[in-house]
Coordinates of C-alpha atoms and ligand atoms in Angstrom, one line a residue:
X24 CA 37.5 -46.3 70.0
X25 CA 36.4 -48.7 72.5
X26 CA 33.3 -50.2 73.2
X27 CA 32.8 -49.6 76.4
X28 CA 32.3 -47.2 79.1
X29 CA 32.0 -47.7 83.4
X30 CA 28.9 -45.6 84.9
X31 CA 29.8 -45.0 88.2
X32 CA 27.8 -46.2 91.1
X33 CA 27.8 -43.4 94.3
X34 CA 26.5 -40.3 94.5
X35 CA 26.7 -37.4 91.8
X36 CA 26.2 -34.0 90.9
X37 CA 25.5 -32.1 87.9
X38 CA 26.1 -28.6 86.8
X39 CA 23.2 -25.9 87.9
X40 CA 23.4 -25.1 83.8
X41 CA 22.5 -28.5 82.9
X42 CA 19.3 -28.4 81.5
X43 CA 17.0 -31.4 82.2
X44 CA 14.0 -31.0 79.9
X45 CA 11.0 -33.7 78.4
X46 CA 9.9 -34.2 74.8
X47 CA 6.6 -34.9 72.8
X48 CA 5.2 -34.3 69.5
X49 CA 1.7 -32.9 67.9
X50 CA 0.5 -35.9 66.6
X51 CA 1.1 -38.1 69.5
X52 CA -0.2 -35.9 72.5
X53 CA -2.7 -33.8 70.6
X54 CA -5.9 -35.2 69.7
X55 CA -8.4 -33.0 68.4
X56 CA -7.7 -33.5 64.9
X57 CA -10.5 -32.2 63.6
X58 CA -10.8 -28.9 66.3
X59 CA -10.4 -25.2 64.9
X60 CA -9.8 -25.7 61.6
X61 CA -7.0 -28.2 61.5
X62 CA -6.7 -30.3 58.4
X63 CA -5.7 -33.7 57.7
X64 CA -2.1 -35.1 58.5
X65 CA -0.3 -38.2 56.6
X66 CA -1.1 -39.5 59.8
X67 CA -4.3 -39.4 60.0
X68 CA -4.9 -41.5 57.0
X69 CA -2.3 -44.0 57.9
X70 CA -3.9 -44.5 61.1
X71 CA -6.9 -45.3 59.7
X72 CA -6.0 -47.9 57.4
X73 CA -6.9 -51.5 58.3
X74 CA -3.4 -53.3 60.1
X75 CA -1.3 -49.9 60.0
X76 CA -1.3 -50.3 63.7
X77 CA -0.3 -52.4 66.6
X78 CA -3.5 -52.2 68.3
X79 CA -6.1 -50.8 66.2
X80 CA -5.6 -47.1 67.7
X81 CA -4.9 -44.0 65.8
X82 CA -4.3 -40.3 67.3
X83 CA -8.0 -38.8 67.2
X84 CA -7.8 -38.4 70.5
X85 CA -4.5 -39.2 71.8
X86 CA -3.6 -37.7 75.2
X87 CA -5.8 -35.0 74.2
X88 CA -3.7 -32.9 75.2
X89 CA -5.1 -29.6 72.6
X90 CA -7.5 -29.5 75.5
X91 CA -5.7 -30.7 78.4
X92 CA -3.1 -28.3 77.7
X93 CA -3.2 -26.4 80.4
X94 CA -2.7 -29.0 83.4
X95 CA -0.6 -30.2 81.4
X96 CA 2.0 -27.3 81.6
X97 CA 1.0 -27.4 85.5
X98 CA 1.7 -30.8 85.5
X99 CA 5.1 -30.0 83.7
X100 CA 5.5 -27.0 86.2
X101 CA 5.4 -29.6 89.6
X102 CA 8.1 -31.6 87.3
X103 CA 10.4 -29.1 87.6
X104 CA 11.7 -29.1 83.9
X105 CA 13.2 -26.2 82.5
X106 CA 12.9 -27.5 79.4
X107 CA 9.9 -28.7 77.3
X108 CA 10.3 -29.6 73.8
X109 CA 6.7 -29.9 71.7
X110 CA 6.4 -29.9 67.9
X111 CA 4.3 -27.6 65.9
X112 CA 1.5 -29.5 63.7
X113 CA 1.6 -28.8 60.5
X114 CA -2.0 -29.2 59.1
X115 CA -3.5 -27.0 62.4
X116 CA -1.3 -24.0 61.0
X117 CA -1.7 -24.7 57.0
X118 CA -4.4 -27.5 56.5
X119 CA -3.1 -27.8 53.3
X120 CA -0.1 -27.4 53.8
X121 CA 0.7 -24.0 51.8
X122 CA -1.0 -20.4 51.7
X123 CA -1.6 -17.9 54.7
X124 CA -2.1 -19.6 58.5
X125 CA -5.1 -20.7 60.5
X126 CA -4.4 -18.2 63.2
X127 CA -6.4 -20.9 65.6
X128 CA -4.0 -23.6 65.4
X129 CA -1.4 -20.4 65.7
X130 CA -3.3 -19.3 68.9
X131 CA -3.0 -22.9 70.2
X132 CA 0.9 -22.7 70.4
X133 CA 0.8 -18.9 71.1
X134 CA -0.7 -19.9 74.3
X135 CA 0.5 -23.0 74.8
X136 CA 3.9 -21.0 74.7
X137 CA 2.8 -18.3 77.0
X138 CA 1.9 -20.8 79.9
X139 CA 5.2 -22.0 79.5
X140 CA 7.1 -19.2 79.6
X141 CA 5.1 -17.7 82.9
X142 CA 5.8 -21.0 84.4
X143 CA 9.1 -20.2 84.3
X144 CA 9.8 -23.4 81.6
X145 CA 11.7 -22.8 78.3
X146 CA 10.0 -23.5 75.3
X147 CA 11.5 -25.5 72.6
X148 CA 9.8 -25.7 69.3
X149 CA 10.6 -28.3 66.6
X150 CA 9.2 -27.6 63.4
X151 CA 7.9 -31.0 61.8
X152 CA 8.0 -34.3 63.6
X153 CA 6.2 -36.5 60.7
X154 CA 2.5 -35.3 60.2
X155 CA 3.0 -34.0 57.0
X156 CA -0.3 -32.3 55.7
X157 CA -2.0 -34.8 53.4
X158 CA -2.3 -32.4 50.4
X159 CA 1.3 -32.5 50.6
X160 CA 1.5 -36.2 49.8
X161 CA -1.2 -36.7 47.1
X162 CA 1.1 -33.8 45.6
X163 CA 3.9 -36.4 46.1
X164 CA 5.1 -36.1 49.7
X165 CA 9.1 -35.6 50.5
X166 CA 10.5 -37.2 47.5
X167 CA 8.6 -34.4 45.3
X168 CA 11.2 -31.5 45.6
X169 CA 8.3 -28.5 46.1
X170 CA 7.8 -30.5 49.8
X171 CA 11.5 -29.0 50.6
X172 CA 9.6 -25.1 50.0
X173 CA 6.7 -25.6 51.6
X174 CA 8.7 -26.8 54.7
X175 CA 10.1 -23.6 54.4
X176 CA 7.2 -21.4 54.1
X177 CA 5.5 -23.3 57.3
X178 CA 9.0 -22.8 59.2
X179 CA 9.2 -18.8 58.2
X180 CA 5.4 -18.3 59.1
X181 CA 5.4 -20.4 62.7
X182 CA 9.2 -18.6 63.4
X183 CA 7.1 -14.9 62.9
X184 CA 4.5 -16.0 65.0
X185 CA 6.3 -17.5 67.6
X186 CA 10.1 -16.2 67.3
X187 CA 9.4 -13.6 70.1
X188 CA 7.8 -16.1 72.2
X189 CA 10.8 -19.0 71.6
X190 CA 14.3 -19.1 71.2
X191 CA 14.9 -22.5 70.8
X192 CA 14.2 -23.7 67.1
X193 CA 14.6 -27.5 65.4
X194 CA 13.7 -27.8 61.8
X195 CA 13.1 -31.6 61.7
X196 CA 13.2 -34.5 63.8
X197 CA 14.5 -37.4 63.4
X198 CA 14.2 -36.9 58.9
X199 CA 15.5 -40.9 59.2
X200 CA 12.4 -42.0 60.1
X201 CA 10.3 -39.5 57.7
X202 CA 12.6 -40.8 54.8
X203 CA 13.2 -44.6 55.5
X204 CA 10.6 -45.8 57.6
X205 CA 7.9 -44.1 55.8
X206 CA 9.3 -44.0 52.4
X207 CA 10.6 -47.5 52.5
X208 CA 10.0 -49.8 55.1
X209 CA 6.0 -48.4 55.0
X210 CA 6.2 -49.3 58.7
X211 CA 5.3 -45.2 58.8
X212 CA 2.9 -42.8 57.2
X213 CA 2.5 -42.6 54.4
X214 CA 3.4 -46.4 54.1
X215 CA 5.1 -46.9 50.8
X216 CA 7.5 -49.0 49.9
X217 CA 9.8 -47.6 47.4
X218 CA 13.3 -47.5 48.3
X219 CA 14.5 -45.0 45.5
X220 CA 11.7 -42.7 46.0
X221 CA 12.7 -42.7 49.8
X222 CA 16.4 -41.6 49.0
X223 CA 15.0 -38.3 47.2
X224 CA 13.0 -38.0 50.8
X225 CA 16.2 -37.7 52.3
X226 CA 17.3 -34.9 50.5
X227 CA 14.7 -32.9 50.2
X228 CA 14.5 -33.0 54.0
X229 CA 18.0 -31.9 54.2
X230 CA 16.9 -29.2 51.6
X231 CA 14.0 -28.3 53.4
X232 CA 15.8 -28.1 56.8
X233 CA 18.5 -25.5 55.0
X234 CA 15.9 -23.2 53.4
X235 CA 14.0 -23.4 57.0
X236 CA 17.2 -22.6 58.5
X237 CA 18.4 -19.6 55.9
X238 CA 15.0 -18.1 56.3
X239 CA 15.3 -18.2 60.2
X240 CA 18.9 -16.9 60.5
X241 CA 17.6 -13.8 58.3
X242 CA 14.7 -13.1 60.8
X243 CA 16.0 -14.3 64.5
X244 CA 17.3 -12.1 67.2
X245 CA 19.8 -12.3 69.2
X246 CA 20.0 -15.2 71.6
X247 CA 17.8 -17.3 69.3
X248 CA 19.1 -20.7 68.6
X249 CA 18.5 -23.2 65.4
X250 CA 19.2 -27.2 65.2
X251 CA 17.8 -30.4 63.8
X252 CA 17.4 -33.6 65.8
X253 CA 19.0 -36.4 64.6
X254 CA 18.5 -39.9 65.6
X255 CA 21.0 -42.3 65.9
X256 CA 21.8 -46.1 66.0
X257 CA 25.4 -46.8 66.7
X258 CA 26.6 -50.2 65.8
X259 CA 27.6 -52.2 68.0
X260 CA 31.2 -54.4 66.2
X261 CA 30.5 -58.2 67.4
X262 CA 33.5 -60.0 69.6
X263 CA 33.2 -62.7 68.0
X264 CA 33.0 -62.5 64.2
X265 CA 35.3 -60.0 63.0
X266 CA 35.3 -61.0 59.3
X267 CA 35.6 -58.5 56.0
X268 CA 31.7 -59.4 55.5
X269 CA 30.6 -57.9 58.9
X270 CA 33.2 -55.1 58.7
X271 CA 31.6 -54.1 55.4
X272 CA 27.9 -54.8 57.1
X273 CA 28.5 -52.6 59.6
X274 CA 29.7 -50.0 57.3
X275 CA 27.0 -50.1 55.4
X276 CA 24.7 -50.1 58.2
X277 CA 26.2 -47.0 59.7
X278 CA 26.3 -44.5 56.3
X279 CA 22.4 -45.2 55.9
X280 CA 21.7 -45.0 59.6
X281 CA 24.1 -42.2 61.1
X282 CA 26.1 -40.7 58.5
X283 CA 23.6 -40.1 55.8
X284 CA 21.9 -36.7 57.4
X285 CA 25.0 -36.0 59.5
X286 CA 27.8 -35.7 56.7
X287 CA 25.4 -33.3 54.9
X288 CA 24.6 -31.0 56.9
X289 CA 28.4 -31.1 58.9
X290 CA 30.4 -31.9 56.1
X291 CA 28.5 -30.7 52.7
X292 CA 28.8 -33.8 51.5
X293 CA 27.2 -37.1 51.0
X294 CA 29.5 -39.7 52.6
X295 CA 31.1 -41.2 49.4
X296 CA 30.7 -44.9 50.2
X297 CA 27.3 -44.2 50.8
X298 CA 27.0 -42.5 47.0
X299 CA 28.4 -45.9 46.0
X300 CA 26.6 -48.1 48.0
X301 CA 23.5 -46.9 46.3
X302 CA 24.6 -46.3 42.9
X303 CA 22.6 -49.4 41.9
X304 CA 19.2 -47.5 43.0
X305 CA 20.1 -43.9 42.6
X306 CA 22.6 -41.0 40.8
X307 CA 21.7 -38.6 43.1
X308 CA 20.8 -36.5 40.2
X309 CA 17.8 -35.1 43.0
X310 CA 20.9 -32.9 43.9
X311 CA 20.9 -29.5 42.7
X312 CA 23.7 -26.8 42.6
X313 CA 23.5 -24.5 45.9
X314 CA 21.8 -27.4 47.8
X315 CA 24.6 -28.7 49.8
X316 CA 25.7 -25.5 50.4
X317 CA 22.3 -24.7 52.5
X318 CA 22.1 -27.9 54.2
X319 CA 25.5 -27.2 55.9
X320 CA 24.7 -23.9 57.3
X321 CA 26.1 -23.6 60.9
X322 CA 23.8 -24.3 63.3
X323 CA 23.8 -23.8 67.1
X324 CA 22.5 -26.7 68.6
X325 CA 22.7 -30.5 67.2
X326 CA 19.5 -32.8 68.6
X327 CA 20.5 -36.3 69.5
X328 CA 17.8 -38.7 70.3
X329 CA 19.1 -42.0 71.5
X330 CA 17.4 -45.0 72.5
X331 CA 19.7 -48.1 71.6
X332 CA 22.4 -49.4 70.1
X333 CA 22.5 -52.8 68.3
X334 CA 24.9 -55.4 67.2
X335 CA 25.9 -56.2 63.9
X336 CA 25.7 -60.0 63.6
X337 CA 26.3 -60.6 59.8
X338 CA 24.2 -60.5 56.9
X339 CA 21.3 -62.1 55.6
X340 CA 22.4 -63.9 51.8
X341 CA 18.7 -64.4 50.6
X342 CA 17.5 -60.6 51.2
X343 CA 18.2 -58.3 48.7
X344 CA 20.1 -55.0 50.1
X345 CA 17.9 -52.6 48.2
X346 CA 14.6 -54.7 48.8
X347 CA 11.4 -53.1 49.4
X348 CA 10.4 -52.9 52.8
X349 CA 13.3 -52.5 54.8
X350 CA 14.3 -49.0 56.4
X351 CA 18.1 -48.9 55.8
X352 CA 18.5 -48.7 51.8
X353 CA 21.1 -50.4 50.4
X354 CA 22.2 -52.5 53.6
X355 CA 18.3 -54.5 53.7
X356 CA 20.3 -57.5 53.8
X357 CA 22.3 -56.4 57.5
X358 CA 20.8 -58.7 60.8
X359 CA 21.0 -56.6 63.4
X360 CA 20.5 -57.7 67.3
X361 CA 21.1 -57.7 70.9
X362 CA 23.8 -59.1 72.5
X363 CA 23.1 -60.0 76.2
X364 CA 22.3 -57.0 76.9
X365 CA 18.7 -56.8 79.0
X366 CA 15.8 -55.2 76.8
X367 CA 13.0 -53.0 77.6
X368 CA 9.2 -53.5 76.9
X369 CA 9.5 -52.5 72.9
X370 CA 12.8 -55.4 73.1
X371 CA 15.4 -52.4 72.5
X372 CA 18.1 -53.3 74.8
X373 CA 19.1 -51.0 77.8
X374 CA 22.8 -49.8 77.0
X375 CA 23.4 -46.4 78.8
X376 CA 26.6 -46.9 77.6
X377 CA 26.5 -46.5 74.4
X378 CA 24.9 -43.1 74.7
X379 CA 28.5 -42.4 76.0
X380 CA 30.0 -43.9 72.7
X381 CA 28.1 -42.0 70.8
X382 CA 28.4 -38.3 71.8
X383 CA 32.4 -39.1 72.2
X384 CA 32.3 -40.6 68.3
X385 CA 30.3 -37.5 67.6
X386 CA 32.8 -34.8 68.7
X387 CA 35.6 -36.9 68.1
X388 CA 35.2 -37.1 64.3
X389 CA 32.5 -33.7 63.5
X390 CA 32.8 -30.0 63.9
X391 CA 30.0 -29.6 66.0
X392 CA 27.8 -27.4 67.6
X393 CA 26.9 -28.0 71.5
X394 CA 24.6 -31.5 71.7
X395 CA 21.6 -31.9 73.6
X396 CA 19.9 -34.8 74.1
X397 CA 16.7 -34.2 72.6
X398 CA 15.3 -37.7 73.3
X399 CA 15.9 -40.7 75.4
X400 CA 13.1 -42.9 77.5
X401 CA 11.9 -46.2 77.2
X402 CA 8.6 -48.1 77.1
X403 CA 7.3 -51.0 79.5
X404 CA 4.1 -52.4 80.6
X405 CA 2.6 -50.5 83.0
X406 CA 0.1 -50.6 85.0
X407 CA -2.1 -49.0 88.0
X408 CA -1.2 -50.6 90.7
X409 CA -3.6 -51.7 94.0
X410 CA -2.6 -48.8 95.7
X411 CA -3.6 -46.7 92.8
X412 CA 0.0 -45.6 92.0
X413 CA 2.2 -46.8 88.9
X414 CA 5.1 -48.7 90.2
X415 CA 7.9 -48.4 87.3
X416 CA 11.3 -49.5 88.6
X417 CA 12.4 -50.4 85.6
X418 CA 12.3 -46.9 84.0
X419 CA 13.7 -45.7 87.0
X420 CA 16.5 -47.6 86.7
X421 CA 16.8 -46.7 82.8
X422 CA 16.7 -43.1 83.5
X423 CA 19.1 -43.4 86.4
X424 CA 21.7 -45.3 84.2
X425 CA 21.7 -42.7 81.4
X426 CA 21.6 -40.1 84.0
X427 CA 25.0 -41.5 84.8
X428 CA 26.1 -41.4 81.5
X429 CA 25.6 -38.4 81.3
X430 CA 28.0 -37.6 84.3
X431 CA 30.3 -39.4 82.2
X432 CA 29.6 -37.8 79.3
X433 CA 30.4 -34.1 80.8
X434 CA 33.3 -35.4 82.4
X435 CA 34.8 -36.5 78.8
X436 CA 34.6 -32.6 78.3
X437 CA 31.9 -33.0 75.8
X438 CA 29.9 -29.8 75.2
X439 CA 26.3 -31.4 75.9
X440 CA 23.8 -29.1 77.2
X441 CA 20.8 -30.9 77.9
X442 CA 19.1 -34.1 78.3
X443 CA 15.2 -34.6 77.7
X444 CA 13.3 -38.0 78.3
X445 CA 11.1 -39.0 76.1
X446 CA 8.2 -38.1 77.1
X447 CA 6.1 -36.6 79.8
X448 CA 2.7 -38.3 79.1
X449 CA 2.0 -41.7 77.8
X450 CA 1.0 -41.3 74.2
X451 CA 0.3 -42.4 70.8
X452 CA 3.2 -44.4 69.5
X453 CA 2.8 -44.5 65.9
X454 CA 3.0 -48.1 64.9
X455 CA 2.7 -49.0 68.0
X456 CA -0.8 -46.9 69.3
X457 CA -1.5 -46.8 72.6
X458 CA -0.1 -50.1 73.8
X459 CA 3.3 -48.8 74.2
X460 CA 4.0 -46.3 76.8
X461 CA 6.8 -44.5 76.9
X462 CA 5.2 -41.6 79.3
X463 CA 6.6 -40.4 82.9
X464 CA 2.6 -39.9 83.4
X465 CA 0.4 -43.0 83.2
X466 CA -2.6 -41.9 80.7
X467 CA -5.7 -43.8 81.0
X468 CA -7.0 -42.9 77.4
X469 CA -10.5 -43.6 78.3
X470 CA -11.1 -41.4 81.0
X471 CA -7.8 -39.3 79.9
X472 CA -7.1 -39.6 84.0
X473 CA -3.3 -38.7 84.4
X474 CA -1.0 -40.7 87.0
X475 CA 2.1 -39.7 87.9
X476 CA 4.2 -42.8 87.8
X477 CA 7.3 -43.3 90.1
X478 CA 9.9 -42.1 87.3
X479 CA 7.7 -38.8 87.6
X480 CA 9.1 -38.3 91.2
X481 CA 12.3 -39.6 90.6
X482 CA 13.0 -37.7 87.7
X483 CA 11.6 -34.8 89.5
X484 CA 13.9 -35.3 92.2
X485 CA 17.1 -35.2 89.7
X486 CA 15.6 -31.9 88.2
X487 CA 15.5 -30.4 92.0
X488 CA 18.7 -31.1 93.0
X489 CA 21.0 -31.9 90.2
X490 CA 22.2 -35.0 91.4
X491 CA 21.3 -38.3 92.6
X492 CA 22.1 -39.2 95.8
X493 CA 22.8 -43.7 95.2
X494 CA 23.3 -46.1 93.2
X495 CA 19.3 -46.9 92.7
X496 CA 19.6 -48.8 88.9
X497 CA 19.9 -52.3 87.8
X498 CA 19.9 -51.6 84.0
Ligands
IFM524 O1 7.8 -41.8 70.0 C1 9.0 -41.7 69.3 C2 9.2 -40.2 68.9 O2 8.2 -39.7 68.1 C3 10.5 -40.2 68.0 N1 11.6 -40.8 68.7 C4 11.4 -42.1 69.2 C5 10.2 -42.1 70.1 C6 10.0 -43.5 70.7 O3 9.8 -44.5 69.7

């Protein structure tokens, strides 16, 4: 398939159906960790450990946003967005992570919800995005199997609560980063290092998505719909050096970044280069008869958050390809980078285009249900300007270029439904803390003073009228 797609430059429209929406998650908005009962996330501990991040910040207070909430959803309401996408916290609803709710961190989301819904914007609930109750780790985290079960329990008691408020439901997001980065990279709560133990993560996330999902499709109604969010990172084949070495790289590369949730839950099937791949480090003996079959039920919605895509550009002799520390087991040893391409603030290159690439290798090679993009946004340095707006042309120009992509995404006939930037509010950004802002709304985390930035307005504008009038971007 080629590499490359043209975004076109002149005016376009989208379809009235097309549902533009924005993203977050509990940890990274919230705050309040220690309000009404909630109990302690992976998160929370990580955060709090000396170096974990970028600039000393953790998520105690955040955007504070368990108390903002409200203005918030105005805020959302002047946006225009019919679609907002938050995640449930765990440790507010079961602060241990098993046993009967805490109806106050259930009250939280019931309103939350409610404020939504009378502001005309659809609700979209995912599940888990990454604070993982701490009891659940000291009992061994994903790689223990039980984890898969008590994801299950959480998803059947938030589903009863909520299921006549929502119809949109993700089990996970992004399980990549849950499995790799904080299994075996560390970069992520919890912060270990241990590549193996990381690989049982993965499937018990699968597993725990598939009992979540049996246990929802026994109990929703109709018009309810059920997903996961996947991340992706397609490679990117260099021009230049097209030897058996880099083919194999980017192989490698792509079965532990793309294909190892996707085959699962698509095909029933670990991708069989990737079962050999890691044969050194694993049997898969953590698979148990049934699993598979859950983990492929159908679903009605795939999530796909994209951001970048990188080049393959060989691999690295002295690192060891199961090492400790790296994020993609069993291809460690792959150097990835940028090719010319120009970067954001967080160095991820700006390629719109490969957004197309990947929804068109999506359906061109899966049985899929409808795609939304469930995330896509970028982070630069921002700042209040003299005239005491926030000046952001760059992210206007992002946006704009993956707007286009989209156009050209839907012309390709692909059934995509949706596209939701990442993310309304400036916010906590994991290893990153507050000093990467990824937010439509500037967040002064002091005074917790929201400014609309000027990707706000012209993202508002696109929601408004489906279309954009110009060629505005540079990206
Ligand atoms: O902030 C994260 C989000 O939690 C998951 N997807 C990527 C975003 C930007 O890094």
């Amino acid at each position: 398939m080629t590499n490359e797609f043209s975004l076109s430059t002149g005016p376009i429209t989208f379809p009235p159906e097309f549902g533009w929406g924005v993203a977050t998650a509990s940890y990274q908005i919230e705050g309040a960790v220690k309000a009404d009962g909630r109990g302690q996330s992976i998160w929370d501990t990580f955060s709090h450990l000396p170096g974990k991040i970028l600039d000393g910040t953790n998520g105690d207070r955040a955007s504070d946003h368990y108390n903002l909430w409200r203005q918030d959803v105005d805020q959302l309401a002047d946006l225009g967005v019919r679609y907002y996408r938050f995640s449930l916290a765990w440790p507010r609803i079961q602060p241990d992570g098993r046993g009967p709710a805490n109806q106050k961190g259930l009250d939280f989301y019931k309103r939350l919800t409610q404020r939504l819904l009378d502001k005309g914007i659809i609700p979209w609930v995912t599940l888990y995005h990454w604070d993982l109750p701490q009891a659940l780790e000291d009992a061994g985290g994903w790689p223990s199997r039980d984890t898969a079960q008590r994801l299950a329990d959480f998803g059947e008691l938030a589903f009863a609560a909520l299921g006549d408020q929502v119809d949109h439901w993700t089990t996970l997001n992004e399980p990549y980063c849950t499995a790799f980065l904080g299994y075996a990279d560390g970069e992520h709560a919890p912060g270990r290092q241990e590549p193996a133990a990381a690989l049982a993560a993965m499937h018990h996330l699968l597993l725990g998505h598939g009992l979540t999902i049996e246990r929802w499709a026994a109990a929703r109604r109709s018009g309810q719909e059920l997903g996961i969010t996947l991340n992706f990172s397609p490679p990117l084949a260099p021009e230049d050096s097209d030897t058996p070495e880099v083919r194999d790289a980017i192989r490698r590369y792509d079965a532990i970044a793309n294909r190892a949730f996707l085959n699962p839950l698509v095909r029933g099937e670990y991708p069989a280069d990737l079962v050999q791949d890691l044969a050194p480090l694993t049997d898969f003996g953590f698979v148990r008869e049934g699993d598979m079959a859950l983990i492929a039920q159908p679903m009605d919605a795939l999530g796909v958050n994209y951001y970048n895509r990188l080049a393959v550009l060989g691999v690295d002799p002295a690192v060891d390809r199961f090492a400790p520390g790296h994020a993609n087991v069993g291809a460690a040893d792959v150097v990835t980078g940028n090719r010319g391409r120009p970067v954001t603030g967080r160095n991820w290159p700006v390629d719109p285009e490969g957004l197309i690439w990947l929804t068109k290798w999506l359906t061109d090679n899966y049985d899929l249900p409808p795609l939304w993009v469930t995330e896509n946004g970028s982070a630069w340095e921002d700042r209040i300007a003299p005239d005491g707006a926030v000046h952001d042309p760059a992210r206007v120009a992002f946006l704009e270029a993956h707007a286009r992509a989209i156009r050209k995404i839907l012309d390709l006939g692909i059934d995509l439904r949706g596209y939701f930037v990442w993310t309304p509010w400036d916010n906590f950004e994991w290893a990153f803390g507050e000093s990467s802002r990824f937010g439509l709304v500037y967040v002064d985390y002091e005074t917790q003073q929201r400014t609309e930035k000027d990707s706000f307005h012209w993202y508002k504008a696109l929601a408004a009228s489906g279309s954009i009038p110009d060629d505005q971007s540079e990206a």
